[in-house]
């Protein structure tokens, strides 16, 4: 696994990167060798590497292979993947829950973890990125015993784009009755049941949606937004002010 970093060409590349040289060009890599090259470069350069894959090549393929090489080279290396919202970004098609969920996972990793390698393609970069301060509001942490009112949780789930149902069966849905809120995160195999005592979270459990039976107790959970841009009144007011400012120029 170490043969690449011993070559003179790779050593010259690392030196050029360390000196801050721009416009570096690497040629001669076949597709099968790119994941190994990128993983080794991330390890040896000590820099975050962003690889933009040609849109004609499936992103999961290089993602899976790169994860393998990163795991073999070092346990400290990690990878994040940024997919596109749709296969054809030029068509106004409502994005799938899987696409939105995967992108929100990328944004969470971006602000909380230091990924060694990021893989994406041009379609994944066409849409504007949310501001960091807005991204931090796109993830809800809830913990057993904390003071966090039921109505506040419901307002946030609605703002995040979760769909209200009488009984939840699918990812991205929520339901409530009395002091109980059920929510199905797109990141988890089972939904959560949150029980409130006044404004305090009394318990959090996983449950089977088929039988509505509670299962494992959970101390804390993380719920992602299903929208890259929030729909809160504050955000919409800021957006309108920005648009008006552009019109006045």
PDB file of C-alpha atoms in Angstrom:
ATOM      1  CA  UNK A   1       0.000   0.000   0.000  1.00  0.00           C
ATOM      2  CA  UNK A   2       3.014   2.302   0.345  1.00  0.00           C
ATOM      3  CA  UNK A   3       4.528   2.022  -3.121  1.00  0.00           C
ATOM      4  CA  UNK A   4       2.997   5.248  -4.486  1.00  0.00           C
ATOM      5  CA  UNK A   5       4.471   7.581  -1.884  1.00  0.00           C
ATOM      6  CA  UNK A   6       7.950   6.202  -2.609  1.00  0.00           C
ATOM      7  CA  UNK A   7       7.892   7.285  -6.256  1.00  0.00           C
ATOM      8  CA  UNK A   8       9.786  10.415  -7.280  1.00  0.00           C
ATOM      9  CA  UNK A   9       6.777  11.814  -9.150  1.00  0.00           C
ATOM     10  CA  UNK A  10       4.597  11.633  -6.051  1.00  0.00           C
ATOM     11  CA  UNK A  11       7.303  13.201  -3.884  1.00  0.00           C
ATOM     12  CA  UNK A  12       7.588  16.111  -6.328  1.00  0.00           C
ATOM     13  CA  UNK A  13       3.820  16.554  -6.242  1.00  0.00           C
ATOM     14  CA  UNK A  14       3.788  16.676  -2.434  1.00  0.00           C
ATOM     15  CA  UNK A  15       6.592  19.237  -2.431  1.00  0.00           C
ATOM     16  CA  UNK A  16       4.762  21.426  -4.945  1.00  0.00           C
ATOM     17  CA  UNK A  17       1.607  21.265  -2.820  1.00  0.00           C
ATOM     18  CA  UNK A  18       3.521  22.164   0.345  1.00  0.00           C
ATOM     19  CA  UNK A  19       5.009  25.194  -1.446  1.00  0.00           C
ATOM     20  CA  UNK A  20       1.542  26.363  -2.450  1.00  0.00           C
ATOM     21  CA  UNK A  21       2.033  25.982  -6.183  1.00  0.00           C
ATOM     22  CA  UNK A  22      -1.099  26.501  -8.283  1.00  0.00           C
ATOM     23  CA  UNK A  23      -2.349  24.829 -11.453  1.00  0.00           C
ATOM     24  CA  UNK A  24      -0.751  21.461 -10.767  1.00  0.00           C
ATOM     25  CA  UNK A  25      -1.686  18.780 -13.264  1.00  0.00           C
ATOM     26  CA  UNK A  26      -1.621  15.016 -12.743  1.00  0.00           C
ATOM     27  CA  UNK A  27      -1.959  12.773 -15.801  1.00  0.00           C
ATOM     28  CA  UNK A  28      -1.760   9.083 -16.592  1.00  0.00           C
ATOM     29  CA  UNK A  29      -4.149   7.836 -13.905  1.00  0.00           C
ATOM     30  CA  UNK A  30      -6.608   5.177 -15.008  1.00  0.00           C
ATOM     31  CA  UNK A  31     -10.006   5.176 -13.283  1.00  0.00           C
ATOM     32  CA  UNK A  32      -9.174   2.144 -11.134  1.00  0.00           C
ATOM     33  CA  UNK A  33      -6.125   3.875  -9.634  1.00  0.00           C
ATOM     34  CA  UNK A  34      -7.808   7.179  -8.716  1.00  0.00           C
ATOM     35  CA  UNK A  35      -9.261   6.097  -5.338  1.00  0.00           C
ATOM     36  CA  UNK A  36      -5.859   4.819  -4.181  1.00  0.00           C
ATOM     37  CA  UNK A  37      -4.099   7.944  -5.443  1.00  0.00           C
ATOM     38  CA  UNK A  38      -6.591  10.303  -3.772  1.00  0.00           C
ATOM     39  CA  UNK A  39      -6.443   8.415  -0.475  1.00  0.00           C
ATOM     40  CA  UNK A  40      -2.650   8.425  -0.422  1.00  0.00           C
ATOM     41  CA  UNK A  41      -2.583  12.112  -1.335  1.00  0.00           C
ATOM     42  CA  UNK A  42      -4.970  12.920   1.528  1.00  0.00           C
ATOM     43  CA  UNK A  43      -2.758  10.999   3.957  1.00  0.00           C
ATOM     44  CA  UNK A  44       0.604  12.384   2.880  1.00  0.00           C
ATOM     45  CA  UNK A  45      -0.328  15.990   2.078  1.00  0.00           C
ATOM     46  CA  UNK A  46      -2.159  16.506   5.413  1.00  0.00           C
ATOM     47  CA  UNK A  47      -4.678  18.608   3.462  1.00  0.00           C
ATOM     48  CA  UNK A  48      -8.364  18.193   2.697  1.00  0.00           C
ATOM     49  CA  UNK A  49      -8.730  16.848  -0.833  1.00  0.00           C
ATOM     50  CA  UNK A  50     -11.817  17.628  -2.950  1.00  0.00           C
ATOM     51  CA  UNK A  51     -12.256  15.401  -5.994  1.00  0.00           C
ATOM     52  CA  UNK A  52     -14.815  16.396  -8.650  1.00  0.00           C
ATOM     53  CA  UNK A  53     -15.833  13.272 -10.519  1.00  0.00           C
ATOM     54  CA  UNK A  54     -16.991  13.439 -14.167  1.00  0.00           C
ATOM     55  CA  UNK A  55     -20.786  13.428 -14.173  1.00  0.00           C
ATOM     56  CA  UNK A  56     -20.891  10.371 -16.437  1.00  0.00           C
ATOM     57  CA  UNK A  57     -19.270   8.171 -13.764  1.00  0.00           C
ATOM     58  CA  UNK A  58     -21.434   7.029 -10.802  1.00  0.00           C
ATOM     59  CA  UNK A  59     -20.379   8.702  -7.555  1.00  0.00           C
ATOM     60  CA  UNK A  60     -20.993   5.678  -5.244  1.00  0.00           C
ATOM     61  CA  UNK A  61     -18.379   3.657  -7.115  1.00  0.00           C
ATOM     62  CA  UNK A  62     -15.411   5.912  -6.372  1.00  0.00           C
ATOM     63  CA  UNK A  63     -16.825   6.652  -2.913  1.00  0.00           C
ATOM     64  CA  UNK A  64     -16.852   2.980  -1.938  1.00  0.00           C
ATOM     65  CA  UNK A  65     -13.373   2.313  -3.299  1.00  0.00           C
ATOM     66  CA  UNK A  66     -11.927   5.438  -1.670  1.00  0.00           C
ATOM     67  CA  UNK A  67     -13.409   4.472   1.706  1.00  0.00           C
ATOM     68  CA  UNK A  68     -11.677   1.118   1.417  1.00  0.00           C
ATOM     69  CA  UNK A  69      -8.256   2.623   0.738  1.00  0.00           C
ATOM     70  CA  UNK A  70      -8.650   5.265   3.443  1.00  0.00           C
ATOM     71  CA  UNK A  71      -9.457   2.557   5.986  1.00  0.00           C
ATOM     72  CA  UNK A  72      -6.383   0.590   4.933  1.00  0.00           C
ATOM     73  CA  UNK A  73      -4.029   3.564   5.053  1.00  0.00           C
ATOM     74  CA  UNK A  74      -5.071   5.098   8.379  1.00  0.00           C
ATOM     75  CA  UNK A  75      -7.920   4.956  10.887  1.00  0.00           C
ATOM     76  CA  UNK A  76      -7.710   8.762  11.183  1.00  0.00           C
ATOM     77  CA  UNK A  77      -8.795   9.381   7.586  1.00  0.00           C
ATOM     78  CA  UNK A  78     -12.445   9.937   6.678  1.00  0.00           C
ATOM     79  CA  UNK A  79     -14.497  10.629   3.562  1.00  0.00           C
ATOM     80  CA  UNK A  80     -17.577  12.716   2.822  1.00  0.00           C
ATOM     81  CA  UNK A  81     -19.658  12.511  -0.338  1.00  0.00           C
ATOM     82  CA  UNK A  82     -21.746  15.309  -1.880  1.00  0.00           C
ATOM     83  CA  UNK A  83     -24.336  13.959  -4.348  1.00  0.00           C
ATOM     84  CA  UNK A  84     -26.556  16.074  -6.563  1.00  0.00           C
ATOM     85  CA  UNK A  85     -30.183  16.748  -5.668  1.00  0.00           C
ATOM     86  CA  UNK A  86     -31.329  15.049  -8.874  1.00  0.00           C
ATOM     87  CA  UNK A  87     -29.893  13.154 -11.822  1.00  0.00           C
ATOM     88  CA  UNK A  88     -30.709  16.068 -14.111  1.00  0.00           C
ATOM     89  CA  UNK A  89     -30.249  19.397 -12.275  1.00  0.00           C
ATOM     90  CA  UNK A  90     -31.545  21.310 -15.298  1.00  0.00           C
ATOM     91  CA  UNK A  91     -35.048  19.936 -14.764  1.00  0.00           C
ATOM     92  CA  UNK A  92     -37.174  21.342 -11.948  1.00  0.00           C
ATOM     93  CA  UNK A  93     -37.896  17.986 -10.331  1.00  0.00           C
ATOM     94  CA  UNK A  94     -38.628  17.738  -6.618  1.00  0.00           C
ATOM     95  CA  UNK A  95     -35.562  16.001  -5.118  1.00  0.00           C
ATOM     96  CA  UNK A  96     -35.897  12.580  -3.534  1.00  0.00           C
ATOM     97  CA  UNK A  97     -35.650  12.166   0.227  1.00  0.00           C
ATOM     98  CA  UNK A  98     -32.534  10.013  -0.222  1.00  0.00           C
ATOM     99  CA  UNK A  99     -30.764  12.783  -2.154  1.00  0.00           C
ATOM    100  CA  UNK A 100     -31.649  15.478   0.379  1.00  0.00           C
ATOM    101  CA  UNK A 101     -30.742  13.203   3.287  1.00  0.00           C
ATOM    102  CA  UNK A 102     -27.329  12.389   1.792  1.00  0.00           C
ATOM    103  CA  UNK A 103     -26.542  16.047   1.168  1.00  0.00           C
ATOM    104  CA  UNK A 104     -27.587  16.995   4.707  1.00  0.00           C
ATOM    105  CA  UNK A 105     -25.256  14.277   6.013  1.00  0.00           C
ATOM    106  CA  UNK A 106     -22.475  15.882   3.989  1.00  0.00           C
ATOM    107  CA  UNK A 107     -23.242  19.334   5.415  1.00  0.00           C
ATOM    108  CA  UNK A 108     -23.277  17.944   8.950  1.00  0.00           C
ATOM    109  CA  UNK A 109     -19.875  16.327   8.406  1.00  0.00           C
ATOM    110  CA  UNK A 110     -18.605  19.549   6.873  1.00  0.00           C
ATOM    111  CA  UNK A 111     -19.340  21.660   9.964  1.00  0.00           C
ATOM    112  CA  UNK A 112     -18.657  19.051  12.662  1.00  0.00           C
ATOM    113  CA  UNK A 113     -15.953  16.762  11.290  1.00  0.00           C
ATOM    114  CA  UNK A 114     -12.758  17.215   9.334  1.00  0.00           C
ATOM    115  CA  UNK A 115     -13.100  14.919   6.338  1.00  0.00           C
ATOM    116  CA  UNK A 116      -9.800  14.060   4.708  1.00  0.00           C
ATOM    117  CA  UNK A 117     -11.353  13.465   1.294  1.00  0.00           C
ATOM    118  CA  UNK A 118     -14.503  14.884  -0.299  1.00  0.00           C
ATOM    119  CA  UNK A 119     -15.860  13.334  -3.488  1.00  0.00           C
ATOM    120  CA  UNK A 120     -18.540  14.943  -5.624  1.00  0.00           C
ATOM    121  CA  UNK A 121     -19.308  15.778  -9.244  1.00  0.00           C
ATOM    122  CA  UNK A 122     -20.209  18.968 -11.053  1.00  0.00           C
ATOM    123  CA  UNK A 123     -23.957  18.407 -10.590  1.00  0.00           C
ATOM    124  CA  UNK A 124     -23.410  18.300  -6.841  1.00  0.00           C
ATOM    125  CA  UNK A 125     -21.901  21.791  -6.940  1.00  0.00           C
ATOM    126  CA  UNK A 126     -24.445  23.561  -9.156  1.00  0.00           C
ATOM    127  CA  UNK A 127     -26.818  24.562  -6.355  1.00  0.00           C
ATOM    128  CA  UNK A 128     -25.866  27.388  -3.940  1.00  0.00           C
ATOM    129  CA  UNK A 129     -24.590  26.220  -0.556  1.00  0.00           C
ATOM    130  CA  UNK A 130     -26.297  27.322   2.667  1.00  0.00           C
ATOM    131  CA  UNK A 131     -24.350  29.705   4.881  1.00  0.00           C
ATOM    132  CA  UNK A 132     -22.557  28.065   7.851  1.00  0.00           C
ATOM    133  CA  UNK A 133     -24.749  29.925  10.353  1.00  0.00           C
ATOM    134  CA  UNK A 134     -27.861  28.605   8.601  1.00  0.00           C
ATOM    135  CA  UNK A 135     -26.473  25.078   8.440  1.00  0.00           C
ATOM    136  CA  UNK A 136     -26.033  24.977  12.199  1.00  0.00           C
ATOM    137  CA  UNK A 137     -29.775  25.610  12.555  1.00  0.00           C
ATOM    138  CA  UNK A 138     -30.530  22.669  10.266  1.00  0.00           C
ATOM    139  CA  UNK A 139     -29.836  19.957  12.836  1.00  0.00           C
ATOM    140  CA  UNK A 140     -31.862  19.376  15.993  1.00  0.00           C
ATOM    141  CA  UNK A 141     -30.225  17.697  18.984  1.00  0.00           C
ATOM    142  CA  UNK A 142     -32.601  16.412  21.647  1.00  0.00           C
ATOM    143  CA  UNK A 143     -31.570  14.828  24.929  1.00  0.00           C
ATOM    144  CA  UNK A 144     -33.502  13.030  27.619  1.00  0.00           C
ATOM    145  CA  UNK A 145     -34.047  15.256  30.651  1.00  0.00           C
ATOM    146  CA  UNK A 146     -33.517  18.586  28.893  1.00  0.00           C
ATOM    147  CA  UNK A 147     -36.076  21.369  28.813  1.00  0.00           C
ATOM    148  CA  UNK A 148     -37.430  21.557  25.284  1.00  0.00           C
ATOM    149  CA  UNK A 149     -41.173  22.006  24.803  1.00  0.00           C
ATOM    150  CA  UNK A 150     -43.295  19.778  22.602  1.00  0.00           C
ATOM    151  CA  UNK A 151     -44.682  22.698  20.585  1.00  0.00           C
ATOM    152  CA  UNK A 152     -41.178  23.938  19.858  1.00  0.00           C
ATOM    153  CA  UNK A 153     -40.195  20.507  18.547  1.00  0.00           C
ATOM    154  CA  UNK A 154     -43.305  20.403  16.333  1.00  0.00           C
ATOM    155  CA  UNK A 155     -42.568  23.867  14.932  1.00  0.00           C
ATOM    156  CA  UNK A 156     -39.005  22.836  14.071  1.00  0.00           C
ATOM    157  CA  UNK A 157     -40.100  19.585  12.408  1.00  0.00           C
ATOM    158  CA  UNK A 158     -42.563  21.545  10.296  1.00  0.00           C
ATOM    159  CA  UNK A 159     -39.859  24.075   9.397  1.00  0.00           C
ATOM    160  CA  UNK A 160     -37.494  21.219   8.525  1.00  0.00           C
ATOM    161  CA  UNK A 161     -39.983  19.829   6.007  1.00  0.00           C
ATOM    162  CA  UNK A 162     -41.141  16.684   7.818  1.00  0.00           C
ATOM    163  CA  UNK A 163     -44.640  15.523   6.822  1.00  0.00           C
ATOM    164  CA  UNK A 164     -47.276  15.267   9.522  1.00  0.00           C
ATOM    165  CA  UNK A 165     -49.261  12.007   9.607  1.00  0.00           C
ATOM    166  CA  UNK A 166     -51.675  10.335  12.025  1.00  0.00           C
ATOM    167  CA  UNK A 167     -49.318   7.337  12.238  1.00  0.00           C
ATOM    168  CA  UNK A 168     -45.832   7.351  10.774  1.00  0.00           C
ATOM    169  CA  UNK A 169     -44.584   4.594   8.483  1.00  0.00           C
ATOM    170  CA  UNK A 170     -41.867   6.182   6.362  1.00  0.00           C
ATOM    171  CA  UNK A 171     -38.760   8.312   6.708  1.00  0.00           C
ATOM    172  CA  UNK A 172     -39.384  12.047   6.901  1.00  0.00           C
ATOM    173  CA  UNK A 173     -42.720  11.781   8.728  1.00  0.00           C
ATOM    174  CA  UNK A 174     -43.862  12.858  12.191  1.00  0.00           C
ATOM    175  CA  UNK A 175     -46.983  12.502  14.327  1.00  0.00           C
ATOM    176  CA  UNK A 176     -48.107  13.653  17.748  1.00  0.00           C
ATOM    177  CA  UNK A 177     -50.806  13.019  20.278  1.00  0.00           C
ATOM    178  CA  UNK A 178     -50.843  14.629  23.697  1.00  0.00           C
ATOM    179  CA  UNK A 179     -47.348  14.686  25.140  1.00  0.00           C
ATOM    180  CA  UNK A 180     -45.915  12.169  22.651  1.00  0.00           C
ATOM    181  CA  UNK A 181     -44.124  13.017  19.396  1.00  0.00           C
ATOM    182  CA  UNK A 182     -43.106  10.329  16.882  1.00  0.00           C
ATOM    183  CA  UNK A 183     -40.545  11.223  14.229  1.00  0.00           C
ATOM    184  CA  UNK A 184     -38.768   9.148  11.566  1.00  0.00           C
ATOM    185  CA  UNK A 185     -35.299  10.489  10.772  1.00  0.00           C
ATOM    186  CA  UNK A 186     -34.051   9.658   7.251  1.00  0.00           C
ATOM    187  CA  UNK A 187     -30.735   8.691   8.831  1.00  0.00           C
ATOM    188  CA  UNK A 188     -32.111   5.928  11.047  1.00  0.00           C
ATOM    189  CA  UNK A 189     -33.659   2.469  10.457  1.00  0.00           C
ATOM    190  CA  UNK A 190     -36.322   2.973  13.152  1.00  0.00           C
ATOM    191  CA  UNK A 191     -38.364   6.028  14.189  1.00  0.00           C
ATOM    192  CA  UNK A 192     -38.172   7.739  17.584  1.00  0.00           C
ATOM    193  CA  UNK A 193     -40.906   8.223  20.179  1.00  0.00           C
ATOM    194  CA  UNK A 194     -40.340  11.301  22.349  1.00  0.00           C
ATOM    195  CA  UNK A 195     -42.405  11.593  25.528  1.00  0.00           C
ATOM    196  CA  UNK A 196     -42.767  14.950  27.269  1.00  0.00           C
ATOM    197  CA  UNK A 197     -43.579  15.802  30.860  1.00  0.00           C
ATOM    198  CA  UNK A 198     -44.531  19.448  30.641  1.00  0.00           C
ATOM    199  CA  UNK A 199     -41.628  21.096  28.814  1.00  0.00           C
ATOM    200  CA  UNK A 200     -39.153  18.377  29.771  1.00  0.00           C
ATOM    201  CA  UNK A 201     -38.177  15.430  27.579  1.00  0.00           C
ATOM    202  CA  UNK A 202     -39.062  12.496  29.829  1.00  0.00           C
ATOM    203  CA  UNK A 203     -37.928   9.671  27.536  1.00  0.00           C
ATOM    204  CA  UNK A 204     -36.777   8.846  24.020  1.00  0.00           C
ATOM    205  CA  UNK A 205     -37.234   5.392  22.522  1.00  0.00           C
ATOM    206  CA  UNK A 206     -36.949   3.665  19.189  1.00  0.00           C
ATOM    207  CA  UNK A 207     -40.107   1.879  18.099  1.00  0.00           C
ATOM    208  CA  UNK A 208     -41.388  -0.485  15.446  1.00  0.00           C
ATOM    209  CA  UNK A 209     -43.821   1.433  13.194  1.00  0.00           C
ATOM    210  CA  UNK A 210     -45.566  -1.787  12.124  1.00  0.00           C
ATOM    211  CA  UNK A 211     -46.685  -2.659  15.652  1.00  0.00           C
ATOM    212  CA  UNK A 212     -46.205   0.734  17.349  1.00  0.00           C
ATOM    213  CA  UNK A 213     -44.205  -1.003  20.084  1.00  0.00           C
ATOM    214  CA  UNK A 214     -41.412   0.851  21.841  1.00  0.00           C
ATOM    215  CA  UNK A 215     -37.969  -0.741  21.754  1.00  0.00           C
ATOM    216  CA  UNK A 216     -34.571   0.577  22.816  1.00  0.00           C
ATOM    217  CA  UNK A 217     -34.234   3.560  25.119  1.00  0.00           C
ATOM    218  CA  UNK A 218     -32.140   6.412  23.698  1.00  0.00           C
ATOM    219  CA  UNK A 219     -30.417   9.184  25.662  1.00  0.00           C
ATOM    220  CA  UNK A 220     -30.027  11.649  22.783  1.00  0.00           C
ATOM    221  CA  UNK A 221     -30.951  11.942  19.117  1.00  0.00           C
ATOM    222  CA  UNK A 222     -30.033  14.077  16.115  1.00  0.00           C
ATOM    223  CA  UNK A 223     -32.667  15.085  13.555  1.00  0.00           C
ATOM    224  CA  UNK A 224     -31.604  16.644  10.233  1.00  0.00           C
ATOM    225  CA  UNK A 225     -33.615  19.127   8.238  1.00  0.00           C
ATOM    226  CA  UNK A 226     -35.078  17.875   4.977  1.00  0.00           C
ATOM    227  CA  UNK A 227     -34.439  21.282   3.416  1.00  0.00           C
ATOM    228  CA  UNK A 228     -31.052  22.764   2.623  1.00  0.00           C
ATOM    229  CA  UNK A 229     -32.475  26.227   3.210  1.00  0.00           C
ATOM    230  CA  UNK A 230     -34.769  26.795   6.210  1.00  0.00           C
ATOM    231  CA  UNK A 231     -38.308  28.101   5.870  1.00  0.00           C
ATOM    232  CA  UNK A 232     -38.378  30.018   9.148  1.00  0.00           C
ATOM    233  CA  UNK A 233     -39.813  33.546   9.233  1.00  0.00           C
ATOM    234  CA  UNK A 234     -36.397  34.939  10.182  1.00  0.00           C
ATOM    235  CA  UNK A 235     -34.677  33.298   7.210  1.00  0.00           C
ATOM    236  CA  UNK A 236     -37.380  34.412   4.766  1.00  0.00           C
ATOM    237  CA  UNK A 237     -37.133  37.995   6.057  1.00  0.00           C
ATOM    238  CA  UNK A 238     -33.339  37.945   5.619  1.00  0.00           C
ATOM    239  CA  UNK A 239     -33.793  36.543   2.086  1.00  0.00           C
ATOM    240  CA  UNK A 240     -36.310  39.256   1.155  1.00  0.00           C
ATOM    241  CA  UNK A 241     -33.979  41.970   2.485  1.00  0.00           C
ATOM    242  CA  UNK A 242     -31.126  40.563   0.413  1.00  0.00           C
ATOM    243  CA  UNK A 243     -33.277  40.535  -2.746  1.00  0.00           C
ATOM    244  CA  UNK A 244     -34.416  44.121  -2.133  1.00  0.00           C
ATOM    245  CA  UNK A 245     -30.805  45.164  -1.646  1.00  0.00           C
ATOM    246  CA  UNK A 246     -29.876  43.720  -5.040  1.00  0.00           C
ATOM    247  CA  UNK A 247     -32.787  45.478  -6.737  1.00  0.00           C
ATOM    248  CA  UNK A 248     -31.650  48.832  -5.344  1.00  0.00           C
ATOM    249  CA  UNK A 249     -28.156  48.505  -6.842  1.00  0.00           C
TER     250      UNK A 249
END
